[in-house]
Amino acid sequence: MSVGIVGYGSYIPRRRIKLEEIAKVWGADAPSFKRGLQLHEKSVPGKDEDTITMAVEAGRRALIRSGGIDPATIGAMYIGSESHPYAVKPSGTVVAEALGITPQAHVGDLEFACKAGTESMYLAHSLVKAGEVRYAFGIGADTSQGAPGNALEYSTAAGAAAFIFGSDPERMLAEVVETYSWTTDTPDFWRRSYMHYPRHGSRYTGEPAYFRHVMNSAKGILEKAGLKPEDLAFAVFHQPNGKFPLRVGKRLGFTMEQMEPGWLSPWLGNTYSGASPIGTTAVFDVARPGDLVLLTSFGSGAGSDSFIFRMTDRITEVQNLAPLTRMQLDNNKIYIDYGTYAKLRGKIRMGE
Amino acid sequence: MESPARSWREYPQRYRLEAAKCTKCGKVLYPPRVVCPACHGREFETVTLPRDGHVVAPTVVRVPPTGFEEETPLPIAVVELSNGVRLMVQVADMADPMELKIGDPVHLEFRKIQQDGEAGLLFYGHKAVRD
Amino acid sequence: MREVAIIGVGMIDWGELWEKSLRQMWAEAALAALDDAGIDKVDLITVGCMSPGLFIGQEHIASLLADELGMAGVGATRTESACASGSLAFRAGFAEVASGLSDIVLVTGVEKMTDVDGGDATYTLGTAADREYEAFHGITFPGLYAMMAQVHMAHYGTTSRQLAAVSVKNHANGLLNPHAQYHLKITIDDVLNSTMVADPLHLFDCSPITDGAAAVVLAPLDKAKDLAGNRPVVKVTGSGLATDTIALANRKDLAKLHAVELAAERAYAMAGRTPQDIHVAEVHDCFTISEVMVTEALGFFEPGQGGPAAERGLTALNGKIPVNPSGGLKSKGHPVGATGVAQIAEITTQLRGEAGQRQVNGARIGLTQNMGGSGGSSTVHILEVV
């Protein structure tokens, strides 16, 4: 039995802040940031957008592309995020209720820094493959936060991607060819309970964390699948900034042509659990039948999940049924200043 | 203020836009009722509202009620959906709220509507977004 | 049904009455009405009050207030229909006397609004809207009337200047009313340049937050004649009450106030009068657009002509049909539960010929219209000199 993705969708908020606008406030050198991190602007959630609302909208779009799956037949749903609106009380129940998946469903919230999205996909895929459920939702969504003035503030962004896994051949958009995970205990980034903002190990987040895990995970899945980089049409990597994914991709032997369609971070920022999943939706939006797609995530702490998908003939029939990721990224943008950004992100202390 | 039970009771309407269709005269009621105001019928089937429509009566609230201070100015409108049902919703994502006009085509998106302070519940529902 | 007359009216000066509590304001107005009637015993007290629970954390106020007046033992009841609570207290009192259940009824209205801050006052007034499906989304009362204004403007071509003319006229009248909250001479430009509250309504299109109370005393007509002395006797000839959907989303035509039309139809039929018979009217101008829409719903003007009529001065003190000689809610103030009773007091004063500088000459038939929420309820009363 072949298991794969039968529906996908993404959601990107309309608000954006330019890197220069943030740099201006903190006296930072914007041109060097833009060159160094390859970041131009990032998405900002409105006061009314959070992990739950973005997951619902991405989920609805996935349902539209699924060709009419009855939500009640979806047996499981997982949402990966490091910005669940509640510390205790699941995001997943709201999303499942809104999407019409409740009550006969297994629902859970996941957290693993930036890889909670692919984690949810991994579980959804495994449950379908095991025959436990007919369909399962895997969702990655975040409204990530960086401390004011910290380097993270230039990249932390908001967005969501949702994937429905299933095994019906007539609904299949992308078969899962292979999966692979590579995990160690690497303390590169963390946030303790009750803290507003995360802390990180600065340059330690690079080689021992991001690069080591992504390299090993991507190499591992290629070896497991017996494929070489040139066999793949597209490769999507976790994108904490614009620079890291291109650098890791080049080291692995991928070309700019393979990476560019899923490389969104220069204009989107780092959507954490949403990052590589949203990149994957952008690739699915342009992929052709038969294309092989590599997805490799990274979550601090640290781990890296990889998937290889093979696109089916049906992919081109569903691409335009819901908003394309690149269209959401490039159109209808609302640019905001730092004051508005600070208000929307709860950085202003309000009176009682 | 909203309480857990009070908002939970409305989830089918607020989360999934469920409405009641009168089996006698076909009128769609949102929110559902126990008696149809049009024909006094008492039997209904559950239907889901469409999420596209247009603005019937807009305004921009500049002096907000308690709890909406951070979203002011607040564009809000009576919206008529494509099946003729009307509802009151905020209009989200407007760079310039003054651009909101009668007849503007909109669609509904799932958004957070209110929250009970820093520690209380979050209340979700739908807002309109201009197409 | 017995014929019912108004034998006394009582007002206090309205405003932000920081020194006065609800019970003190109320007792002062009640005593003024009893003194005006020349009596000190009543069979029943009715109290119109919208939300003492939210405004001052006090319910059960009818009993509280009866006791405050030294009348513990007398029957007392509170009526509530949002901003129409006062006129409902009047209608309840009227029914008591007309039916013979009571002879003398003290009808009162009161609201203490300034013990909460502006946000909480806006919230409390907002509870008169559909809580789960309107107020939940952040709509306010100015917002609801602003939506009606938008539709009225789009449908009939009503302009912001026409709305401003209502405010200018009511403030001009209020200058002549010693009880009014605001004594301000304002211009059209003052209105148009004032802060926007909910587009297209500016601050000066909106009635204020007010503390206040008002009272009138009702009696059977024959007893009223005995007590009147040389003063004209004013009797109640028409009373209409109607409702409409609270939720604006459920209204067929947002440019019309259906409850006002129905209440007027019922009051005119009962009194055997037509809109053309009315010499003076006090109407519910919680917003300038509401006075425009109400004057249309009452039949004073054709639909869409309320705005031009206000601009042309047809509703001024010396106009074809003087509207809100007291200054209306706009200038006199709008302590919600008191408003409907104060309207009755003003028309009674006008019909008695005791309105001083704001007297409408030759007024013998008057009308009051009081509205709850965004028109979810309305009363219309017709008073005439016997």
PDB file of N, CA and C in Angstrom, chain A residues 13 23 45 50 57 96 106 129 131 145 167 174 183 197 209 233 237 256 290 293 327 329:
ATOM      1  N   PRO A  13       0.179  35.180   6.781  1.00  0.00           N
ATOM      2  CA  PRO A  13      -0.463  36.463   7.107  1.00  0.00           C
ATOM      3  C   PRO A  13      -0.065  37.542   6.102  1.00  0.00           C
ATOM      4  N   ALA A  23      15.999  47.215  11.873  1.00  0.00           N
ATOM      5  CA  ALA A  23      17.397  47.623  12.077  1.00  0.00           C
ATOM      6  C   ALA A  23      17.479  49.078  12.534  1.00  0.00           C
ATOM      7  N   PRO A  45       2.053  38.306  12.230  1.00  0.00           N
ATOM      8  CA  PRO A  45       0.634  37.988  12.447  1.00  0.00           C
ATOM      9  C   PRO A  45      -0.116  39.178  13.000  1.00  0.00           C
ATOM     10  N   ASP A  50      -3.142  33.534  15.045  1.00  0.00           N
ATOM     11  CA  ASP A  50      -2.215  32.765  15.864  1.00  0.00           C
ATOM     12  C   ASP A  50      -2.082  31.369  15.264  1.00  0.00           C
ATOM     13  N   GLU A  57      -7.057  27.794   8.661  1.00  0.00           N
ATOM     14  CA  GLU A  57      -7.127  28.244   7.263  1.00  0.00           C
ATOM     15  C   GLU A  57      -6.287  27.339   6.350  1.00  0.00           C
ATOM     16  N   ALA A  96      -9.385  21.006  15.116  1.00  0.00           N
ATOM     17  CA  ALA A  96     -10.162  19.826  14.720  1.00  0.00           C
ATOM     18  C   ALA A  96     -11.661  20.131  14.749  1.00  0.00           C
ATOM     19  N   HIS A 106      -7.919  11.149  16.815  1.00  0.00           N
ATOM     20  CA  HIS A 106      -6.811  11.281  17.747  1.00  0.00           C
ATOM     21  C   HIS A 106      -6.145  12.621  17.449  1.00  0.00           C
ATOM     22  N   LYS A 129       0.023   4.631   7.390  1.00  0.00           N
ATOM     23  CA  LYS A 129       0.786   3.482   6.888  1.00  0.00           C
ATOM     24  C   LYS A 129       0.508   2.235   7.730  1.00  0.00           C
ATOM     25  N   GLY A 131      -2.198   1.569   9.042  1.00  0.00           N
ATOM     26  CA  GLY A 131      -3.586   1.169   8.871  1.00  0.00           C
ATOM     27  C   GLY A 131      -4.476   1.540  10.046  1.00  0.00           C
ATOM     28  N   GLN A 145       8.520  34.249  18.017  1.00  0.00           N
ATOM     29  CA  GLN A 145       8.912  35.504  18.667  1.00  0.00           C
ATOM     30  C   GLN A 145      10.420  35.544  18.867  1.00  0.00           C
ATOM     31  N   SER A 167      -4.181   7.002   1.765  1.00  0.00           N
ATOM     32  CA  SER A 167      -3.652   5.965   0.881  1.00  0.00           C
ATOM     33  C   SER A 167      -4.535   5.715  -0.340  1.00  0.00           C
ATOM     34  N   ALA A 174       1.005  13.149  -3.782  1.00  0.00           N
ATOM     35  CA  ALA A 174       2.442  12.943  -3.624  1.00  0.00           C
ATOM     36  C   ALA A 174       2.660  11.713  -2.752  1.00  0.00           C
ATOM     37  N   THR A 183      18.533  12.493  15.132  1.00  0.00           N
ATOM     38  CA  THR A 183      18.278  13.258  16.350  1.00  0.00           C
ATOM     39  C   THR A 183      19.400  13.085  17.375  1.00  0.00           C
ATOM     40  N   TYR A 197      10.626  34.976  25.526  1.00  0.00           N
ATOM     41  CA  TYR A 197      11.499  34.856  24.358  1.00  0.00           C
ATOM     42  C   TYR A 197      12.520  33.737  24.551  1.00  0.00           C
ATOM     43  N   ALA A 209      24.793  22.250  15.177  1.00  0.00           N
ATOM     44  CA  ALA A 209      23.339  22.082  15.273  1.00  0.00           C
ATOM     45  C   ALA A 209      22.727  21.959  13.877  1.00  0.00           C
ATOM     46  N   ALA A 233      13.847  16.618  -8.250  1.00  0.00           N
ATOM     47  CA  ALA A 233      13.470  17.848  -8.955  1.00  0.00           C
ATOM     48  C   ALA A 233      13.588  19.055  -8.035  1.00  0.00           C
ATOM     49  N   PHE A 237      14.773  22.819   2.464  1.00  0.00           N
ATOM     50  CA  PHE A 237      15.421  22.666   3.761  1.00  0.00           C
ATOM     51  C   PHE A 237      14.836  23.659   4.752  1.00  0.00           C
ATOM     52  N   MET A 256      20.848  25.631  -7.323  1.00  0.00           N
ATOM     53  CA  MET A 256      19.911  26.719  -7.017  1.00  0.00           C
ATOM     54  C   MET A 256      18.543  26.433  -7.644  1.00  0.00           C
ATOM     55  N   GLY A 290       5.511  12.978 -11.400  1.00  0.00           N
ATOM     56  CA  GLY A 290       6.761  12.221 -11.471  1.00  0.00           C
ATOM     57  C   GLY A 290       7.921  12.878 -10.773  1.00  0.00           C
ATOM     58  N   VAL A 293      10.671  15.073  -4.658  1.00  0.00           N
ATOM     59  CA  VAL A 293      10.870  16.256  -3.818  1.00  0.00           C
ATOM     60  C   VAL A 293      11.470  15.826  -2.484  1.00  0.00           C
ATOM     61  N   MET A 327       1.872  33.154  -4.252  1.00  0.00           N
ATOM     62  CA  MET A 327       0.939  34.268  -4.425  1.00  0.00           C
ATOM     63  C   MET A 327       0.668  34.947  -3.080  1.00  0.00           C
ATOM     64  N   LEU A 329       2.660  35.009  -0.616  1.00  0.00           N
ATOM     65  CA  LEU A 329       3.892  35.654  -0.185  1.00  0.00           C
ATOM     66  C   LEU A 329       4.107  36.980  -0.917  1.00  0.00           C
TER      67      LEU A 329
END
